[in-house]
Short mmCIF file of N, CA and C in Angstrom, two decimals:
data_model
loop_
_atom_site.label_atom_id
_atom_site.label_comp_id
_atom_site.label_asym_id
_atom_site.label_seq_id
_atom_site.Cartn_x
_atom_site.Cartn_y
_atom_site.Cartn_z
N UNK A 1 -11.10 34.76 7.42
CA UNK A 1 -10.57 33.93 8.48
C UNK A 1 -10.05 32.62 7.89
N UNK A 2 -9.01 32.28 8.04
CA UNK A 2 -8.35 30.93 7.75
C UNK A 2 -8.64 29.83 8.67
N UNK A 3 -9.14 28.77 7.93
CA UNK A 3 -9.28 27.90 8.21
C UNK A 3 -8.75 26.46 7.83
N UNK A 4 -7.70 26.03 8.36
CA UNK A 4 -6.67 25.06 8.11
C UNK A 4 -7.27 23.62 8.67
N UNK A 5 -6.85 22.92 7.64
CA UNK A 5 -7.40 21.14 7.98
C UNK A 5 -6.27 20.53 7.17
N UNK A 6 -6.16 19.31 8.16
CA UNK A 6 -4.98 18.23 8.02
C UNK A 6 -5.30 17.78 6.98
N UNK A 7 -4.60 17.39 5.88
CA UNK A 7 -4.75 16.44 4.57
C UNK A 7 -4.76 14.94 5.42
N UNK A 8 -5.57 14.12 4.73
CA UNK A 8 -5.43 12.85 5.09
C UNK A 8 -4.48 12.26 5.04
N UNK A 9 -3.76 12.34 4.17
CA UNK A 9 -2.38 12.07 3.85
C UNK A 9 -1.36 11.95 4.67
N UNK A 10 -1.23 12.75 5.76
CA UNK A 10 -0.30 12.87 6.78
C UNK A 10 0.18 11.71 7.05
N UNK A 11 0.89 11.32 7.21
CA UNK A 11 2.12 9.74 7.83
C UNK A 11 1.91 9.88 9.14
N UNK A 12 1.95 11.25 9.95
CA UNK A 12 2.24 10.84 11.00
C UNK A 12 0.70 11.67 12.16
N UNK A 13 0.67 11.88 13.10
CA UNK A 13 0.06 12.20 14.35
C UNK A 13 -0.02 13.91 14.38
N UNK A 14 1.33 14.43 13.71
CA UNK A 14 0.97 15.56 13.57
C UNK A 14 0.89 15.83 12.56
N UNK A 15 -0.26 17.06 12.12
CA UNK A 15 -0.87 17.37 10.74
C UNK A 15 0.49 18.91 10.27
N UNK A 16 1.09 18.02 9.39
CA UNK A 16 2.44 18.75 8.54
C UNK A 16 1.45 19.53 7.06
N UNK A 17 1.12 18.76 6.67
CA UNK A 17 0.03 19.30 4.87
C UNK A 17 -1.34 19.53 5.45
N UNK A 18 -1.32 20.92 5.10
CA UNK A 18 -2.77 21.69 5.43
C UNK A 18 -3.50 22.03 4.52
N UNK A 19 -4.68 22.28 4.19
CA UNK A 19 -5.48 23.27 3.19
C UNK A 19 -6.06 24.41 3.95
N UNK A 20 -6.53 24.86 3.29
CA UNK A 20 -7.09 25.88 3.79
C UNK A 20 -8.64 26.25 3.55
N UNK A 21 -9.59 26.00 4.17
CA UNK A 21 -10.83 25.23 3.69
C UNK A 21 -11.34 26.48 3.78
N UNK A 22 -10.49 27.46 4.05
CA UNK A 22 -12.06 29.11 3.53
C UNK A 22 -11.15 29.59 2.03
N UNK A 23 -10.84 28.99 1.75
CA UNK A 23 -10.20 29.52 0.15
C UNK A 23 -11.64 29.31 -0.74
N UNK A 24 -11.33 30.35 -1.83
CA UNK A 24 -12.72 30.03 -2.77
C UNK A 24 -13.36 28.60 -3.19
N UNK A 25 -14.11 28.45 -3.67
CA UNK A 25 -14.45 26.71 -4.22
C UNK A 25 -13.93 26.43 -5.17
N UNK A 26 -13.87 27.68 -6.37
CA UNK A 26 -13.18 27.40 -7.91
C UNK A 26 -11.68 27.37 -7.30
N UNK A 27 -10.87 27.54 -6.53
CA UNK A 27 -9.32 27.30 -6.13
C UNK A 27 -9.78 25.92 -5.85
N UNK A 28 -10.19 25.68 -5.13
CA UNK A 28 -10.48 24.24 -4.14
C UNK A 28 -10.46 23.24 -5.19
N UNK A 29 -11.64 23.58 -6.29
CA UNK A 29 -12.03 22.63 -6.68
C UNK A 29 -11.04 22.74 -8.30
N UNK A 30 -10.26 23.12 -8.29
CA UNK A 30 -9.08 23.31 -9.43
C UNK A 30 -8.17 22.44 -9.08
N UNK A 31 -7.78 22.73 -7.85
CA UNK A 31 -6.44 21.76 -6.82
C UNK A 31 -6.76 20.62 -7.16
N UNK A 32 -8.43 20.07 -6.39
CA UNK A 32 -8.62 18.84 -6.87
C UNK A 32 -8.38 18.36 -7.78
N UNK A 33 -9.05 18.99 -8.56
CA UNK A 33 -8.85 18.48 -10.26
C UNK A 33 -7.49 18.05 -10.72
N UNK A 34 -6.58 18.86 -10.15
CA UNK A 34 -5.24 19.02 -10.99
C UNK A 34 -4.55 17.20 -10.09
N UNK A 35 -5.14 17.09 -9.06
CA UNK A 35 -4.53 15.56 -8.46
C UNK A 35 -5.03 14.46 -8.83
N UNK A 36 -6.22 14.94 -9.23
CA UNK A 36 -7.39 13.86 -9.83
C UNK A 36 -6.62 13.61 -11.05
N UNK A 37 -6.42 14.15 -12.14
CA UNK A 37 -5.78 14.07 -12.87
C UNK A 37 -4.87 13.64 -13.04
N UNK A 38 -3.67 13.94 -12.12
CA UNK A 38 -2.42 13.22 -11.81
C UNK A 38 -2.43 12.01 -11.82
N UNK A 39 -3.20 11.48 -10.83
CA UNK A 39 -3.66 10.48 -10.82
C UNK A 39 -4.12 9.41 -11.78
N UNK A 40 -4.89 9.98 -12.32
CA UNK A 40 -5.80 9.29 -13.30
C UNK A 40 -4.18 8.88 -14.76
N UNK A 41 -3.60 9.87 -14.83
CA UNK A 41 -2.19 9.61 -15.83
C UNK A 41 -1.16 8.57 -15.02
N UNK A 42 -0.80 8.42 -13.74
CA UNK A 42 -0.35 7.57 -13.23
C UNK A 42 -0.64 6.18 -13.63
N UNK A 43 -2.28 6.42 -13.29
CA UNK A 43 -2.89 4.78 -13.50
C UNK A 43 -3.22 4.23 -14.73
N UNK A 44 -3.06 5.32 -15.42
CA UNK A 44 -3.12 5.02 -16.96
C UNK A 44 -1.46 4.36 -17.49
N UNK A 45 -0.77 5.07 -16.90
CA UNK A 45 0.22 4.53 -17.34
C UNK A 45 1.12 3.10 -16.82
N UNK A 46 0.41 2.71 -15.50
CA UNK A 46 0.29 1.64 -15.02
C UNK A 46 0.01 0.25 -16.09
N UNK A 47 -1.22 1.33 -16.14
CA UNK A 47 -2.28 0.05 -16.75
C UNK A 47 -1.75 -0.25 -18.15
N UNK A 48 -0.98 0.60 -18.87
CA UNK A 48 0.26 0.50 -19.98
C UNK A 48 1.24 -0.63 -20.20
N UNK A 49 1.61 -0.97 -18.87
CA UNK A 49 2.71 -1.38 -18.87
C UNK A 49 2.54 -2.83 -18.88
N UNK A 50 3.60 -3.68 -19.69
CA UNK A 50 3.38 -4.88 -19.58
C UNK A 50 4.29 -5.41 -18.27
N UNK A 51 3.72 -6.72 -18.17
CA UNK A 51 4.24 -7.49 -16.86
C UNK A 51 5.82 -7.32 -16.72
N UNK A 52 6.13 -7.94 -17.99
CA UNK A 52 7.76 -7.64 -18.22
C UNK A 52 8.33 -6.47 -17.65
N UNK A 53 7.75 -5.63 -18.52
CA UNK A 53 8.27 -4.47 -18.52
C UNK A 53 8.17 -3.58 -16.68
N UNK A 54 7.56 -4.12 -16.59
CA UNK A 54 7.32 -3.26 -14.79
C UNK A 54 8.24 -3.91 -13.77
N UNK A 55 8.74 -3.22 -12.58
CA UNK A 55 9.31 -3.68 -11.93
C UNK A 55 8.86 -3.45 -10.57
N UNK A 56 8.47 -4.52 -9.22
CA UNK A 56 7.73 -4.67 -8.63
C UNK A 56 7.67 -3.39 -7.58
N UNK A 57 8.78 -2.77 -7.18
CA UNK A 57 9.42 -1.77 -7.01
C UNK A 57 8.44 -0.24 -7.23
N UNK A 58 8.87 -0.25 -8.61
CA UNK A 58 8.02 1.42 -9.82
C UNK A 58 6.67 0.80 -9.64
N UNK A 59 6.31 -0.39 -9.56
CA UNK A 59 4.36 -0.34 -9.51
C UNK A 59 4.26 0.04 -7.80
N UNK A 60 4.82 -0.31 -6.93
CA UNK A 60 4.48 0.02 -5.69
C UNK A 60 4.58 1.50 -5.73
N UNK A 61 5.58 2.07 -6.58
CA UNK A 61 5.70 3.39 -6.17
C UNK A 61 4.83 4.18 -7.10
N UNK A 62 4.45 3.97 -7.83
CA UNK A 62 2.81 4.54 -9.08
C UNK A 62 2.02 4.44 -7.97
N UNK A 63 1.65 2.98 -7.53
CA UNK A 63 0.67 3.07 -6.59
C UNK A 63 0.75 3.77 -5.72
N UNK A 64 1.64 4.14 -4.97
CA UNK A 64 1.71 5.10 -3.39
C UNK A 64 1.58 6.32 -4.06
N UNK A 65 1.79 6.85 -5.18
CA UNK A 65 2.18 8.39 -5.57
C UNK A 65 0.34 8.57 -5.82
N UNK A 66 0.11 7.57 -7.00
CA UNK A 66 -1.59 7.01 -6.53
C UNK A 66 -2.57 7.46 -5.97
N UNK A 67 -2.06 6.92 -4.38
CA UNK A 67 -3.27 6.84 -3.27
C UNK A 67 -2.63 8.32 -3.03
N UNK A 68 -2.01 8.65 -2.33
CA UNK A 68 -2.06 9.97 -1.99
C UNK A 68 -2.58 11.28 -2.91
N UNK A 69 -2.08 11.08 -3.96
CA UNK A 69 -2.90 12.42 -4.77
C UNK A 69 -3.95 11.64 -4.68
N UNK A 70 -4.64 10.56 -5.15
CA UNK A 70 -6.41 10.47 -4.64
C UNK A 70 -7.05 11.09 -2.56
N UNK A 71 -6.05 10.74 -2.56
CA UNK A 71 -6.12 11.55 -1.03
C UNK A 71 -6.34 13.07 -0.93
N UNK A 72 -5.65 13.63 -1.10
CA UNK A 72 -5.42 15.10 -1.31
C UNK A 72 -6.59 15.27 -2.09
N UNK A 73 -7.27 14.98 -3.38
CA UNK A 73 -8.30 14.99 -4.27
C UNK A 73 -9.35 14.78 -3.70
N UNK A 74 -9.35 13.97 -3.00
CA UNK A 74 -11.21 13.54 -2.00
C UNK A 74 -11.05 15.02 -1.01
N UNK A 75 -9.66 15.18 -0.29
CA UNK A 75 -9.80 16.04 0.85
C UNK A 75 -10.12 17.53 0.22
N UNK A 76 -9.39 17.45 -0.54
CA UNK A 76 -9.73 19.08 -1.69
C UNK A 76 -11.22 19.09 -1.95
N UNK A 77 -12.13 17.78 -2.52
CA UNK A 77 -13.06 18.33 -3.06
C UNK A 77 -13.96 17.76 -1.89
N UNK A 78 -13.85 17.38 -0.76
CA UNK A 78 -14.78 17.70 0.25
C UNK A 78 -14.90 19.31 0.64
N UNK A 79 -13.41 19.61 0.81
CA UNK A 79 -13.30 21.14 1.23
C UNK A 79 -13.93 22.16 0.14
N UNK A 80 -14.03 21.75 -1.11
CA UNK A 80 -14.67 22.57 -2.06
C UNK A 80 -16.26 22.79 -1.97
N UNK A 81 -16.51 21.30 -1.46
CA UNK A 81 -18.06 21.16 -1.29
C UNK A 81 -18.83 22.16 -0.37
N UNK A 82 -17.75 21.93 0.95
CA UNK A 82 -18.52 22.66 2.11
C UNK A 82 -18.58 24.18 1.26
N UNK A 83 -17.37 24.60 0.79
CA UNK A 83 -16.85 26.32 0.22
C UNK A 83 -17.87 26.65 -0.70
N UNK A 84 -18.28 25.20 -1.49
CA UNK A 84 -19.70 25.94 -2.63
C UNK A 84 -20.83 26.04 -1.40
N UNK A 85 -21.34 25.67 -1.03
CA UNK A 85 -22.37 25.73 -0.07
C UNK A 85 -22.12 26.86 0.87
N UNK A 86 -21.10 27.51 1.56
CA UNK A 86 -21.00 28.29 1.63
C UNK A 86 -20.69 29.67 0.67
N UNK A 87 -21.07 29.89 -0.23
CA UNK A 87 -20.55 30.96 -1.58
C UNK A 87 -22.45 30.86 -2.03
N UNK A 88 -22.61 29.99 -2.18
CA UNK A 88 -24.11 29.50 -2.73
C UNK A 88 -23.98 28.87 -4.03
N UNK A 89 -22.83 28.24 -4.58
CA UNK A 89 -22.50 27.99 -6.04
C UNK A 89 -23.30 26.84 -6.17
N UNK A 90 -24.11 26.90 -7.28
CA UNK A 90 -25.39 26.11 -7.77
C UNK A 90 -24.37 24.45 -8.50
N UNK A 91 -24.60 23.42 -7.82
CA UNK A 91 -24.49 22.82 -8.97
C UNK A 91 -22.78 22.07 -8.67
N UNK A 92 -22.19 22.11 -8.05
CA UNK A 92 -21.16 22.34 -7.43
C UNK A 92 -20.62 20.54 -7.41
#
C-alpha cells in the first residue's frame, strides 16, 4: 500500500513533492543520504569561498539549494525511521 507524504519543502498549500513512506528503509535512508550529502558539498563549498570572491546573489542561492535538500533529508530520514521500525531493522 502506498503511502504518500508532502515534503516539507513545498512553497505552496498544495503538496506537489511526495515520498512515499512505505518504500523500504535502505531506499529511504539512501535518498537521505544522497541530500545530506549534497548538502554538506554545497556548504563546504560556501565555506571555501572568500568574501571577494562570492557574490551576494550565488550565497543566497547555495543557501536556498541548502535548506531544501536539508529539508527533503530530515523528511526522508524521518520516513526511514518510522520504515525501520516497521521492517524491525536493529539499529537504524
Amino acid at each position: 500500500m502506498i503511502n504518500l507524504v508532502p515534503l516539507t519543502s513545498n512553497p505552496t498549500n498544495t503538496p506537489v513533492l511526495l515520498l512515499d513512506a512505505s518504500t523500504p528503509f535502505v531506499d529511504l535512508q539512501e535518498c537521505a543520504e544522497q541530500r545530506l550529502c549534497a548538502a554538506k558539498g554545497l556548504l563546504f563549498s560556501l565555506s571555501c569561498m572568500g568574501i571577494n570572491q562570492a557574490d551576494a546573489k550565488d550565497v543566497s542561492r547555495i543557501a536556498d539549494a541548502a535548506y531544501v535538500l536539508l529539508e527533503d533529508a530530515t523528511d526522508l530520514f524521518n520516513a526511514a525511521r518510522k520504515a525501520a521500525l516497521r521492517e524491525g531493522v536493529r539499529h537504524a
